[in-house]
Coordinates of C-alpha atoms and ligand atoms in Angstrom, one line a residue:
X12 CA 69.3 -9.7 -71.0
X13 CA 70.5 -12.8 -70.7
X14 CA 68.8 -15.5 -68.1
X15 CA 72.0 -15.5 -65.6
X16 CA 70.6 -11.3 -65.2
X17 CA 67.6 -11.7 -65.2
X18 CA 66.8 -10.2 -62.0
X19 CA 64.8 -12.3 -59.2
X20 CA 61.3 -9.9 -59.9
X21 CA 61.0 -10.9 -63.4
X22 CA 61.4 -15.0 -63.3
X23 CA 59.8 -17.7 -61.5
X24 CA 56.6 -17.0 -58.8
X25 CA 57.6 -13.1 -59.6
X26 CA 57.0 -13.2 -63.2
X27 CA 55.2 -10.4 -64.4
X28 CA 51.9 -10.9 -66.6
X29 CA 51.6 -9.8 -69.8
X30 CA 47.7 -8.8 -70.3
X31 CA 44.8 -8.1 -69.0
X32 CA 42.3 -11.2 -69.2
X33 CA 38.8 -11.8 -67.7
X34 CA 37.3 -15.2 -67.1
X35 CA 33.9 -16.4 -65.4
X36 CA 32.4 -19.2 -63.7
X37 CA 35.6 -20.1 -62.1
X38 CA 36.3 -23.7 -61.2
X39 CA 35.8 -24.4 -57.0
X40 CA 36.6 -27.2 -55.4
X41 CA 35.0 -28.1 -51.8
X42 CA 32.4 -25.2 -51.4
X43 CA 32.5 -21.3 -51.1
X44 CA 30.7 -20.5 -47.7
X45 CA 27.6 -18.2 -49.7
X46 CA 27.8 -14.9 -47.1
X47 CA 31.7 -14.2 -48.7
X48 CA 29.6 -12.3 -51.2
X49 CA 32.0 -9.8 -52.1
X50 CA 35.6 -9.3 -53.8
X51 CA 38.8 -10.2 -53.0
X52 CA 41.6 -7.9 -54.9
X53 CA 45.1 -8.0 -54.2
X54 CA 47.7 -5.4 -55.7
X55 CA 51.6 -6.3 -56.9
X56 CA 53.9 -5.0 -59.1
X57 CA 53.5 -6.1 -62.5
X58 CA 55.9 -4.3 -65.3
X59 CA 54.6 -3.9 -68.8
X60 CA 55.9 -6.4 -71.6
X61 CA 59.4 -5.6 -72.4
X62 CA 60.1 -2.7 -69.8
X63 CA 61.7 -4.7 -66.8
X64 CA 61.0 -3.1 -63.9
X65 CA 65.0 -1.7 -62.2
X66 CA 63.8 -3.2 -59.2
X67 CA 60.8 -5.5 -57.5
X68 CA 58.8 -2.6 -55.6
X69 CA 58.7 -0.2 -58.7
X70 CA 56.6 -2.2 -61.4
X71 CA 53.5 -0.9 -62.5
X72 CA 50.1 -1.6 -60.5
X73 CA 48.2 -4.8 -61.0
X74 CA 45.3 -5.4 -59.4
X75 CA 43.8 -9.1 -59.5
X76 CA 39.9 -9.5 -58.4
X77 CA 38.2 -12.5 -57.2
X78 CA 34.4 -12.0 -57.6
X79 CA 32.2 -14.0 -54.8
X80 CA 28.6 -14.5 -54.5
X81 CA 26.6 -16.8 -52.9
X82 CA 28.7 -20.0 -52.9
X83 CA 30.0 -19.1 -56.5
X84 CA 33.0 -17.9 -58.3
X85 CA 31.3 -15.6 -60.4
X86 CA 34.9 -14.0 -62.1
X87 CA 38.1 -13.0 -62.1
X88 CA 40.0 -10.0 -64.1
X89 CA 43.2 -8.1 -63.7
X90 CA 43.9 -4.6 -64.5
X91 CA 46.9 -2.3 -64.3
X92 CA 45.9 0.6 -62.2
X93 CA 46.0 3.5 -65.2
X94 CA 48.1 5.7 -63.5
X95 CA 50.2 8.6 -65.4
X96 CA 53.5 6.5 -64.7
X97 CA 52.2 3.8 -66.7
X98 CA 51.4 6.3 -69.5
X99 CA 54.7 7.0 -69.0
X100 CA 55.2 10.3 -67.3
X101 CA 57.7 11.0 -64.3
X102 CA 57.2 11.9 -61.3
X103 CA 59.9 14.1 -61.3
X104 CA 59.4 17.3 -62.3
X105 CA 61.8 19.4 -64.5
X106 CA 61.9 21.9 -61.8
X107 CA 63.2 18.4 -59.4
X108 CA 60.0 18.7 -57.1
X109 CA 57.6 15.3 -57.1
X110 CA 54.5 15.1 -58.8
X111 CA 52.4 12.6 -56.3
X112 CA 49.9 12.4 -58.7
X113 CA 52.3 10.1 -60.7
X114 CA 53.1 6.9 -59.1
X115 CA 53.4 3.0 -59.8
X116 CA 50.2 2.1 -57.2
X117 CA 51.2 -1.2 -56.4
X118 CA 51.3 -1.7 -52.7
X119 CA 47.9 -1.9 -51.8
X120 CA 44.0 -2.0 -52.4
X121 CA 41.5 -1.3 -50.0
X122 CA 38.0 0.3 -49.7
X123 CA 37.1 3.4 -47.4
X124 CA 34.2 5.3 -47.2
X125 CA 33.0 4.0 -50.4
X126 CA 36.0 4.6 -52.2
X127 CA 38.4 2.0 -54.0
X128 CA 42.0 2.3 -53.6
X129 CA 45.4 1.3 -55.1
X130 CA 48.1 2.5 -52.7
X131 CA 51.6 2.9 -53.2
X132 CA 53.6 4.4 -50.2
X133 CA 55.2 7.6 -52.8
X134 CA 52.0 9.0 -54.4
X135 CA 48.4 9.7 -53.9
X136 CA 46.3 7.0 -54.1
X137 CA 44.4 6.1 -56.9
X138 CA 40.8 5.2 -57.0
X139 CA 39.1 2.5 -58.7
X140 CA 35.5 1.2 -59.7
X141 CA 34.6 -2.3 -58.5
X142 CA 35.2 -3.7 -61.8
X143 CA 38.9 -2.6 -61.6
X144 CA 38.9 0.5 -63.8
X145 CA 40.6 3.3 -62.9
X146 CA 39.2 6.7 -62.2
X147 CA 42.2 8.5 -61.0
X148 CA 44.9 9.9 -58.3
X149 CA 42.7 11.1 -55.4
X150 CA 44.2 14.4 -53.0
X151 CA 41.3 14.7 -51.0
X152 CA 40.0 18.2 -52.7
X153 CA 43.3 19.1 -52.7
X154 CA 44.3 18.4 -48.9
X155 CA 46.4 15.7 -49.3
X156 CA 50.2 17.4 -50.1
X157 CA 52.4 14.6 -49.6
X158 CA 52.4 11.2 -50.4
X159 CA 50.2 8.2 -48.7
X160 CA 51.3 5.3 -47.3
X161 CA 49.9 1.9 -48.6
X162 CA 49.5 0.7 -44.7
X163 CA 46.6 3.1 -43.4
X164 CA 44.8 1.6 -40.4
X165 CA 40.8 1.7 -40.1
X166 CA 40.1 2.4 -36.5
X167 CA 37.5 0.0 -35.6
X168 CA 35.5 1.6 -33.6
X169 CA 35.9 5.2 -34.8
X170 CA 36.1 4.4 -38.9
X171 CA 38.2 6.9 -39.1
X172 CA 41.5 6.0 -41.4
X173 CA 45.1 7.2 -39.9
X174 CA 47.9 7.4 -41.7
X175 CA 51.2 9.5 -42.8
X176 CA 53.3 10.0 -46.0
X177 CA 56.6 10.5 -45.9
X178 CA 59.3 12.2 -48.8
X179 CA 63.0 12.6 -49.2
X180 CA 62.6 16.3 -49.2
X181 CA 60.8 18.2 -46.1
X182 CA 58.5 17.5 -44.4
X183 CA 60.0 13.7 -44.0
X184 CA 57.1 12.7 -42.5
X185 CA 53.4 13.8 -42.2
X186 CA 50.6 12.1 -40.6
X187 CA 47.1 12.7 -41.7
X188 CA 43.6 11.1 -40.8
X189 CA 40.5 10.7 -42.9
X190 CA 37.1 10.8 -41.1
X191 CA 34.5 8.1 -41.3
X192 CA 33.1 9.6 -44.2
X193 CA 36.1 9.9 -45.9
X194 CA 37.5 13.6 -45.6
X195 CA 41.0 14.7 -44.7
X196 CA 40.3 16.3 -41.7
X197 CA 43.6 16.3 -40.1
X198 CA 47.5 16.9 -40.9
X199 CA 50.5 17.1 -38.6
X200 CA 54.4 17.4 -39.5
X201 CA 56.3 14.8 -37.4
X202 CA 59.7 15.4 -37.0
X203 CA 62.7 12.8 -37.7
X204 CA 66.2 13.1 -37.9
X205 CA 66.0 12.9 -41.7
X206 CA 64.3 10.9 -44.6
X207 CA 64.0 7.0 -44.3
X208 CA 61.6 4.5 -46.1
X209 CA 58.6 4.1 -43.7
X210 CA 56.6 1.1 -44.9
X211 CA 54.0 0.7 -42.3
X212 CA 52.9 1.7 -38.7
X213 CA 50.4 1.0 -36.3
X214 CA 47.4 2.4 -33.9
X215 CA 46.3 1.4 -30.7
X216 CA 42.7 3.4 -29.3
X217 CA 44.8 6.3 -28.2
X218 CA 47.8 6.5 -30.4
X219 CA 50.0 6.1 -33.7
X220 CA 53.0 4.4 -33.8
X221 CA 55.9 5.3 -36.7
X222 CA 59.2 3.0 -37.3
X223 CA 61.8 5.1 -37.7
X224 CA 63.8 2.6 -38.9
X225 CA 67.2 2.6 -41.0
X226 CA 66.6 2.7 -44.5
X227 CA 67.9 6.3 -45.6
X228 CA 67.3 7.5 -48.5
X229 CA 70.1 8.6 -51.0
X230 CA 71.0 10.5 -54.4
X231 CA 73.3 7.7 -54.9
X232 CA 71.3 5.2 -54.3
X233 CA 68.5 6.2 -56.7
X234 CA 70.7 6.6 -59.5
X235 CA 71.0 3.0 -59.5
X236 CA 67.0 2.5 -59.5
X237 CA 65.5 2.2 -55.4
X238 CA 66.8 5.2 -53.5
X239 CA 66.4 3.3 -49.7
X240 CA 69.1 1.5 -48.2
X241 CA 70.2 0.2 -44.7
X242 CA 72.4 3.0 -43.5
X243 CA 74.2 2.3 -39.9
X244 CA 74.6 5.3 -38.7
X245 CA 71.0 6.4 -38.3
X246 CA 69.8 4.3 -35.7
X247 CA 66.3 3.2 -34.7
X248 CA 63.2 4.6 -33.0
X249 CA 59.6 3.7 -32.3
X250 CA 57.8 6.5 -32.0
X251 CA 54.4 7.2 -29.9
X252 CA 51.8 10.1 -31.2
X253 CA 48.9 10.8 -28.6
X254 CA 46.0 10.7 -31.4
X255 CA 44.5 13.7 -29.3
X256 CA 48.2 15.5 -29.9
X257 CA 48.8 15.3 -33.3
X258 CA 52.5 15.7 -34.5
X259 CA 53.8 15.6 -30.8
X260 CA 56.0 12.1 -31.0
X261 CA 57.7 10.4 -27.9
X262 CA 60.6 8.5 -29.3
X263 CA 61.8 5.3 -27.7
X264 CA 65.8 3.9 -29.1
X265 CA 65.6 0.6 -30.1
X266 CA 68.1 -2.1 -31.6
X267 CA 68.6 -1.2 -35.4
X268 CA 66.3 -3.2 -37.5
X269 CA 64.0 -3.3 -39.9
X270 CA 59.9 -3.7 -40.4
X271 CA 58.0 -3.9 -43.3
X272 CA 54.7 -4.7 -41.8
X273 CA 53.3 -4.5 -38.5
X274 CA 51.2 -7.0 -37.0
X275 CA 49.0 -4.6 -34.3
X276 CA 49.7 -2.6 -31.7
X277 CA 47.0 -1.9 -28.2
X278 CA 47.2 -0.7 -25.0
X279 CA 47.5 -2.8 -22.2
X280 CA 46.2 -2.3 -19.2
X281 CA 49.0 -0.9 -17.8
X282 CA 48.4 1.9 -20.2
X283 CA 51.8 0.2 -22.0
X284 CA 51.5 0.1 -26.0
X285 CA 52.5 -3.7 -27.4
X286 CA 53.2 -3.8 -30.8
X287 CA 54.0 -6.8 -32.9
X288 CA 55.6 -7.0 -36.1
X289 CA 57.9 -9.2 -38.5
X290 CA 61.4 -8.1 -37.6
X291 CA 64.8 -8.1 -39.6
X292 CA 67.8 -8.1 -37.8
X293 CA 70.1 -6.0 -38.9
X294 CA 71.7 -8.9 -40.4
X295 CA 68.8 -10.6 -42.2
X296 CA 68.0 -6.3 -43.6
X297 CA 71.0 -6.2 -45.7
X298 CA 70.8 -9.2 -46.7
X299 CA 67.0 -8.9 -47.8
X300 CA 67.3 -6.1 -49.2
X301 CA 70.5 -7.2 -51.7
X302 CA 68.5 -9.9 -52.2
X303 CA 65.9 -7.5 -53.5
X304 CA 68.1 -5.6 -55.2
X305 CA 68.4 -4.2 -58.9
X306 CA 71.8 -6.0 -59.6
X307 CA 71.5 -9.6 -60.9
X308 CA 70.2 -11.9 -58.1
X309 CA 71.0 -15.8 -57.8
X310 CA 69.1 -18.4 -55.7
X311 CA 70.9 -17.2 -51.8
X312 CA 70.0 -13.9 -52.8
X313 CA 66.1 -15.1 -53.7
X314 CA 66.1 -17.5 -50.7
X315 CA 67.1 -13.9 -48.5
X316 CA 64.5 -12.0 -49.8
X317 CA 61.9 -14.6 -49.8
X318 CA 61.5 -13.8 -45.9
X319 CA 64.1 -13.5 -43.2
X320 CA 61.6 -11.8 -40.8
X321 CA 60.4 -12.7 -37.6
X322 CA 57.6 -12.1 -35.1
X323 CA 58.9 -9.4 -32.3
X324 CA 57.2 -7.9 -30.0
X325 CA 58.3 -4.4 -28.7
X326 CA 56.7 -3.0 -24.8
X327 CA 56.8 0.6 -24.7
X328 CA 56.2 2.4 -21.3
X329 CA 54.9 6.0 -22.0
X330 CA 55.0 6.6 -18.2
X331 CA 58.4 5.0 -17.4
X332 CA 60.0 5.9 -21.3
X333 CA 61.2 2.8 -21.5
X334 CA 60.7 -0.4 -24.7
X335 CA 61.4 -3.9 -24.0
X336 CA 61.6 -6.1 -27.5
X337 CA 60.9 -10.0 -27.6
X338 CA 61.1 -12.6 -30.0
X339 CA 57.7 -14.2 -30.1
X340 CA 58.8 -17.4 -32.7
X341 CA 61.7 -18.2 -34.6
X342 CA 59.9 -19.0 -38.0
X343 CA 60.7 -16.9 -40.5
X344 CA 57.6 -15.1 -41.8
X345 CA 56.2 -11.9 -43.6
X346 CA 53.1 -10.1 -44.3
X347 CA 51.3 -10.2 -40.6
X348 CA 48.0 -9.6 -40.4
X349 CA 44.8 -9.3 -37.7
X350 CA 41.2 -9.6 -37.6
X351 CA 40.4 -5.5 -39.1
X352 CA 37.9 -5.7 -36.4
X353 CA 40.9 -5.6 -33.7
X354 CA 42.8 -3.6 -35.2
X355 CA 44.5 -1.3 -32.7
X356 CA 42.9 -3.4 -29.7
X357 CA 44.0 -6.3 -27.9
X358 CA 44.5 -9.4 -30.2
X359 CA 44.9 -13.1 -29.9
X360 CA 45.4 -14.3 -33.2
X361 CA 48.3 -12.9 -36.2
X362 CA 48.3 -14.9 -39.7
X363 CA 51.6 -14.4 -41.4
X364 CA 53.4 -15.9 -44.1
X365 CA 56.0 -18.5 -43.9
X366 CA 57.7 -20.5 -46.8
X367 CA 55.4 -22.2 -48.4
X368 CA 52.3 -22.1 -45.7
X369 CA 50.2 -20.1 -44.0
X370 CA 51.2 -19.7 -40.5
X371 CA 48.6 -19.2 -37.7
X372 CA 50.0 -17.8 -34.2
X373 CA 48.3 -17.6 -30.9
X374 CA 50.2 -14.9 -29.3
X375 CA 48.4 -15.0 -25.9
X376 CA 48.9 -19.3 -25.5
X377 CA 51.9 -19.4 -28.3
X378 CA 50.4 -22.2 -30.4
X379 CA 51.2 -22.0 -34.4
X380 CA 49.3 -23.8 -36.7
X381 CA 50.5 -24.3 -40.2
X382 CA 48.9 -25.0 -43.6
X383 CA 51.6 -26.2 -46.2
X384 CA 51.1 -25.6 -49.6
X385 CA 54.0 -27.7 -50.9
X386 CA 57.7 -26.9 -51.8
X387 CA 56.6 -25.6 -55.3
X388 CA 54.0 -23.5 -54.3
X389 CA 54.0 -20.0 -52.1
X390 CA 51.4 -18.4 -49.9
X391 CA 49.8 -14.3 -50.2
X392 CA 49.1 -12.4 -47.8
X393 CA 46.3 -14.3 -45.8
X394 CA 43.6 -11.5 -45.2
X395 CA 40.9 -12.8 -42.4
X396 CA 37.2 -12.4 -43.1
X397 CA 34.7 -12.4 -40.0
X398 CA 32.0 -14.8 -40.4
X399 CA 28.5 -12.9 -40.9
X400 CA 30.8 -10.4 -43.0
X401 CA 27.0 -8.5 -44.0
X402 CA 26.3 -8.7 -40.6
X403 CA 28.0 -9.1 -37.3
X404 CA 26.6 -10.4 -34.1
X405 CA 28.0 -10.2 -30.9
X406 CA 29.8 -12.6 -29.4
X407 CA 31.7 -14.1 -32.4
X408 CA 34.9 -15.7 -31.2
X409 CA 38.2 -13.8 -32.6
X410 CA 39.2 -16.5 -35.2
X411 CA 35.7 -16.8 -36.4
X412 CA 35.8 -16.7 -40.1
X413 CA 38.0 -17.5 -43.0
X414 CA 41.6 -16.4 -44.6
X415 CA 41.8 -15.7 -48.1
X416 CA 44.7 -15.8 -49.6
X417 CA 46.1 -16.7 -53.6
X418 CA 48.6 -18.9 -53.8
X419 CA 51.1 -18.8 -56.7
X420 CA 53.0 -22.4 -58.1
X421 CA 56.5 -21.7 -58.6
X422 CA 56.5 -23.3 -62.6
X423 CA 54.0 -20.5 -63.4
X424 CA 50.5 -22.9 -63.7
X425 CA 47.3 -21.4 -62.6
X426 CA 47.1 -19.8 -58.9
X427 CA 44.5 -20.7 -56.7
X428 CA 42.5 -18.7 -54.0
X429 CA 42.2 -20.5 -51.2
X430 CA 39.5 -20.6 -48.6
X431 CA 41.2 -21.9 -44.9
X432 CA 39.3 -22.0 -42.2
X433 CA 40.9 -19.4 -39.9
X434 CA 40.0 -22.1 -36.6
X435 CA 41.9 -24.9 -38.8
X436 CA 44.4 -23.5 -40.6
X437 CA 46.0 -26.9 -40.4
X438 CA 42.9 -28.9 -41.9
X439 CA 42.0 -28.9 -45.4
X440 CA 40.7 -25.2 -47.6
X441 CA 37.0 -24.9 -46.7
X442 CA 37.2 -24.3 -51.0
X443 CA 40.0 -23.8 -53.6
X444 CA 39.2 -21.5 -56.4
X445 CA 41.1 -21.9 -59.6
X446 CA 42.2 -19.1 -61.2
X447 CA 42.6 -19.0 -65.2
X448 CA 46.2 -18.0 -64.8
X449 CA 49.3 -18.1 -62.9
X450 CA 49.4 -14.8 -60.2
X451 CA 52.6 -13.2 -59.9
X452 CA 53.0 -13.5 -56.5
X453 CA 52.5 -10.0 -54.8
X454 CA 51.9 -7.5 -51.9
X455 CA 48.5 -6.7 -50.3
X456 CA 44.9 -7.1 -50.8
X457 CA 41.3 -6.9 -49.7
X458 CA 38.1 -8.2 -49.3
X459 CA 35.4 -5.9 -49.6
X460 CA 32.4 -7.1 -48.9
X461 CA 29.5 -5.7 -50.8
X462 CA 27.9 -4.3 -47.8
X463 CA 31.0 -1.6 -47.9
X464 CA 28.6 1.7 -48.8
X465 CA 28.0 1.9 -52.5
X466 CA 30.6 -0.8 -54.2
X467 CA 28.2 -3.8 -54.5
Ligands
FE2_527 FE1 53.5 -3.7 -47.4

């Protein structure tokens, strides 16, 4: 392969790792507020050595773990999630069905009910210890039948976890819910027109939310190594699912677009559901996803799939059936996130990522705040942690608390986690641990505090 082909996944803040590496006693500069006692892990793609991945969003599973306690750095590791793809195996059968216990889990990491786990939005997730090993695919004793989104939502006040798989074979679309203590205790066939890629959706207290969104799937398409591309002709629809009614959808027609990642969704007190979320325009969706592509990618193609999204917000009336959409900014940014503890309620605050900073927005008064990192340098996800994370008293204001996030240095030097304070983001990290490698720059992460039942 020569360097002109290399594709965009495999060079610069993408560039794949190639071990496994531990280190302690991390280097921290300012100082590491003592209650994030805890871990921060954050899952990407991450190819073996010498087995280029055909495109960004099928490498193997790497999860990187920050290890906190008590004002100190105590380590950091990386592992690739053992799964049977890695191995080797296909998910494929030879009899052409899908074997979701085979899959890349790449997408996400989170903790439920006790458990660890690596998501990836076409298999079962995989669990893992708290020191990163794997134990295995997880089907829920054998309830779980289609795959599992890497974008479940923790109800807040319920701790129950919603969310759907979806397949290019029936059922397209299934949504599921795990109780508190982390069964599978309900499933419920959705129907859609046909099979698209479904990356994410939302709650509010009374309902789910699903993006039926145009990115069909095709034969043709996966011959050439990612199976999901924009597609015209299907159209676009937000969808609302009563959680007391599950598998009865009201579909609302929207503007074709696309959505990786929702910001929240709650009911207003007009009974309304508001849901934010970074939008692509039909537009900036083809030309993200070339840009993400499996064919040979130069710098217009990078600079489109570095982030063409922006903040939307869509009104939908389930009394009148009607959606109204706004643009809330014109920045481009990706990877919205809320406080966990709003999830699904009303919200003031989304933390995105722009180019190169962290982006704060205030989506009640409309103030941003920006932290730059520097031209060279590019932002993760920013996950919020309350203040009082082992313990939470009333009263704490919304942006109480700190974003995590690891930061990745386009020449391929050693990453940092940051530590902003989530009431400054402008003002200097609160600390700035330094990690003994460069991080490829990924997808989602964590932090799991070790109050979460039976991890510390
Ligand atoms: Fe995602």
């Amino acid at each position: 392969m020569t360097a002109s082909a290399t594709p965009m996944h495999m060079t610069g803040h993408f560039a794949p790792v190639p071990d496994e590496i531990d280190a302690v006693d991390l280097p921290v500069e300012g100082a590491l507020p003592p209650e994030l006692t805890g871990r921060y892990l954050r899952n990407g793609p991450n190819p073996l050595p010498g087995q280029p991945s055909p495109h960004w969003f099928t490498g193997h599973g790497m999860v990187h773990g920050v290890r906190l306690r008590a004002g100190r750095a105590e380590w950091y590791r990386n592992r690739w999630v053992r799964t049977k793809a890695l191995a080797g195996e296909s998910m494929i059968r030879p009899d052409g069905t899908v074997d979701r216990s085979v899959g890349v889990a790449n997408t996400h990491v989170i903790a439920h009910a006790g458990r660890i786990m690596a998501l990836v939005e076409s298999s079962f997730p995989h669990v893992l210890t708290p020191e990163l090993a794997t134990v295995g695919p997880c089907d829920f004793d054998g309830r779980l039948t289609t795959a599992m989104t890497a974008h479940p939502k923790t109800d807040p006040v319920s701790g129950e976890l919603h969310f759907f798989g979806y397949g290019f074979a029936p059922p397209f679309l299934t949504y599921h819910r795990l109780s508190a203590a982390g069964e599978l205790v309900t499933s419920a066939e959705i129907a859609v027109p046909g099979p698209t890629m479904m990356h994410d959706f939302a709650i509010t207290d009374r309902h789910a939310v699903f993006l039926d969104l145009p990115m069909t799937f095709s034969l043709e398409r996966l011959r050439r190594g990612m199976p999901y591309g924009w597609d015209d002709a299907y159209g676009a629809r937000i969808g609302l699912m009563p959680l007391d009614r599950p598998g009865e959808v009201t579909w609302f027609d929207v503007d074709p677009a696309y959505v990786f990642h929702v910001g929240n969704a709650a009911t207003d007190a007009a009974g309304r559901v508001v849901l934010d979320a970074a939008r692509y325009a039909a537009a900036d969706a083809v030309a993200m996803w070339d840009g993400l592509g499996p064919d040979p990618a130069g710098p217009a193609a990078a600079a489109a799939a570095s982030g063409s999204a922006r903040m939307y917000r869509w009104v939908l009336d389930p009394a009148a059936g009607t959606v109204t959409e706004t643009q809330l900014d014109d920045r481009r940014v990706e990877f919205p996130t809320v406080d966990d503890e709003r999830v699904g309620r009303d919200a003031r605050y989304r933390y995105a990522v722009g180019r190169s900073a962290v982006v704060k927005f205030d989506v009640t008064g409309g103030a941003v705040a920006e932290h730059a990192l520097g031209a060279d340098t590019v932002a993760g996800e920013a996950v919020f942690v309350p203040s009082a994370t082992n313990g939470r008293p009333a009263g704490r204001a919304e942006d109480d608390g700190w974003l995590l996030t690891i930061t990745t240095r386009k020449d391929g030097s050693a990453s940092q986690l940051l530590v902003l304070d989530a009431t400054d983001v402008a003002g200097p990290p609160v600390a700035a641990v330094t990690l003994p490698r460069g991080v490829p720059s990924g997808f989602h992460g964590s932090w799991i505090p070790d109050a979460e039942p039976e991890l510390s």
